[in-house]
Amino acid sequence: MTEQDDRRLVAAVRAGDAEAVRTLLEAGADPDATDGDAGLPVLCTPEVTEVLVALLAEEEQELRLEGAYGLALRDDPRTREAYARVGPLGPQYEYDRRADGLWRWARRNERDDR
């Protein structure tokens, strides 16, 4: 994806266009794109969080992983369920930042549960 796609993502979030946000994320827009005004990740909005939850229902594991990773970054209470919905990850995910993020979230919350 390009910087222009990231700007489209920011614009879609600002407009509250969940379908456009979802389409751009599915196409590979940077989930860490920042809002130039505030300098914060644009995907920290409630609308985007709901799009991430919707990705968990997708057939493609890659999309479920993206949704679960986004929830883990937000420390969303639905992350445990999201983590389960991703399912087992194959060896191709050994060095994947999203798989690592989910593993770190699980470890951090495992300690909190004790």
Coordinates of C-alpha atoms in Angstrom, one line a residue:
M1 CA 0.0 0.0 0.0
T2 CA 1.0 3.6 -0.5
E3 CA 1.1 6.7 1.6
Q4 CA -2.0 7.8 -0.4
D5 CA -3.8 4.7 0.7
D6 CA -2.9 5.6 4.3
R7 CA -4.4 9.0 3.8
R8 CA -7.5 7.4 2.4
L9 CA -7.7 5.3 5.5
V10 CA -7.4 8.4 7.7
A11 CA -10.2 10.1 5.7
A12 CA -12.4 7.1 5.9
V13 CA -12.0 6.9 9.7
R14 CA -12.7 10.6 10.0
A15 CA -15.9 10.2 7.9
G16 CA -17.0 7.2 10.0
D17 CA -17.1 5.0 6.8
A18 CA -16.6 1.6 8.4
E19 CA -17.0 -0.2 5.1
A20 CA -14.2 1.9 3.5
V21 CA -12.0 1.3 6.5
R22 CA -12.5 -2.4 6.3
T23 CA -11.8 -2.5 2.5
L24 CA -8.6 -0.5 3.0
L25 CA -7.4 -2.7 5.9
E26 CA -8.2 -5.8 3.9
A27 CA -6.2 -4.4 1.0
G28 CA -3.2 -3.8 3.3
A29 CA -3.5 -0.2 4.5
D30 CA -1.1 0.5 7.4
P31 CA -3.0 0.0 10.6
D32 CA -0.5 2.2 12.3
A33 CA -1.2 5.2 10.0
T34 CA -1.4 8.4 12.0
D35 CA -3.7 11.3 12.0
G36 CA -1.6 14.2 10.9
D37 CA -3.5 16.6 13.2
A38 CA -3.1 14.7 16.5
G39 CA -0.2 12.5 15.6
L40 CA -2.1 9.5 17.1
P41 CA -2.8 6.2 15.3
V42 CA -6.0 6.8 13.5
L43 CA -7.1 3.2 14.2
C44 CA -7.6 4.0 17.9
T45 CA -11.2 5.1 17.2
P46 CA -14.2 3.1 18.3
E47 CA -15.3 2.7 14.7
V48 CA -12.1 1.1 13.7
T49 CA -12.2 -1.2 16.7
E50 CA -15.6 -2.4 15.5
V51 CA -14.2 -3.1 12.1
L52 CA -11.5 -5.1 13.7
V53 CA -14.1 -7.2 15.5
A54 CA -16.0 -7.7 12.2
L55 CA -12.8 -9.1 10.7
L56 CA -12.9 -12.0 13.2
A57 CA -15.9 -13.4 11.3
E58 CA -14.0 -13.6 8.0
E59 CA -13.2 -17.0 6.4
E60 CA -9.6 -16.0 5.7
Q61 CA -7.3 -16.6 8.7
E62 CA -5.1 -13.7 7.6
L63 CA -8.0 -11.2 8.1
R64 CA -8.9 -12.8 11.5
L65 CA -5.3 -12.4 12.6
E66 CA -5.2 -8.8 11.5
G67 CA -8.4 -8.1 13.5
A68 CA -7.2 -10.0 16.6
Y69 CA -3.8 -8.2 16.5
G70 CA -5.6 -4.8 16.3
L71 CA -7.6 -5.7 19.3
A72 CA -4.6 -6.9 21.2
L73 CA -2.8 -3.6 20.5
R74 CA -5.8 -1.8 22.1
D75 CA -5.9 -4.2 25.0
D76 CA -9.6 -4.7 24.1
P77 CA -11.5 -7.0 26.4
R78 CA -12.6 -9.1 23.3
T79 CA -9.0 -10.0 22.5
R80 CA -9.2 -13.4 24.3
E81 CA -12.1 -14.4 22.1
A82 CA -10.4 -12.9 19.0
Y83 CA -7.2 -14.9 19.8
A84 CA -9.3 -18.1 19.9
R85 CA -11.0 -17.3 16.6
V86 CA -7.7 -16.9 14.7
G87 CA -7.0 -20.6 15.2
P88 CA -3.7 -22.4 15.0
L89 CA -1.0 -20.6 13.1
G90 CA 1.3 -22.5 10.8
P91 CA 5.1 -22.2 10.7
Q92 CA 4.9 -19.3 8.1
Y93 CA 3.8 -17.1 11.0
E94 CA 6.9 -17.8 13.2
Y95 CA 8.3 -14.3 12.7
D96 CA 5.0 -12.5 12.0
R97 CA 4.6 -9.3 14.1
R98 CA 0.9 -10.0 14.5
A99 CA 1.3 -13.5 15.8
D100 CA 4.0 -12.2 18.1
G101 CA 1.7 -9.5 19.3
L102 CA -1.0 -11.9 20.1
W103 CA 1.5 -14.2 21.9
R104 CA 2.7 -11.2 24.0
W105 CA -0.9 -10.2 24.8
A106 CA -1.7 -13.7 25.9
R107 CA 1.4 -13.9 28.1
R108 CA 0.8 -10.4 29.7
N109 CA -2.9 -11.3 30.4
E110 CA -2.0 -14.8 31.7
R111 CA 0.1 -13.1 34.4
D112 CA -2.8 -10.7 35.1
D113 CA -5.2 -13.6 35.6
R114 CA -3.1 -15.2 38.4

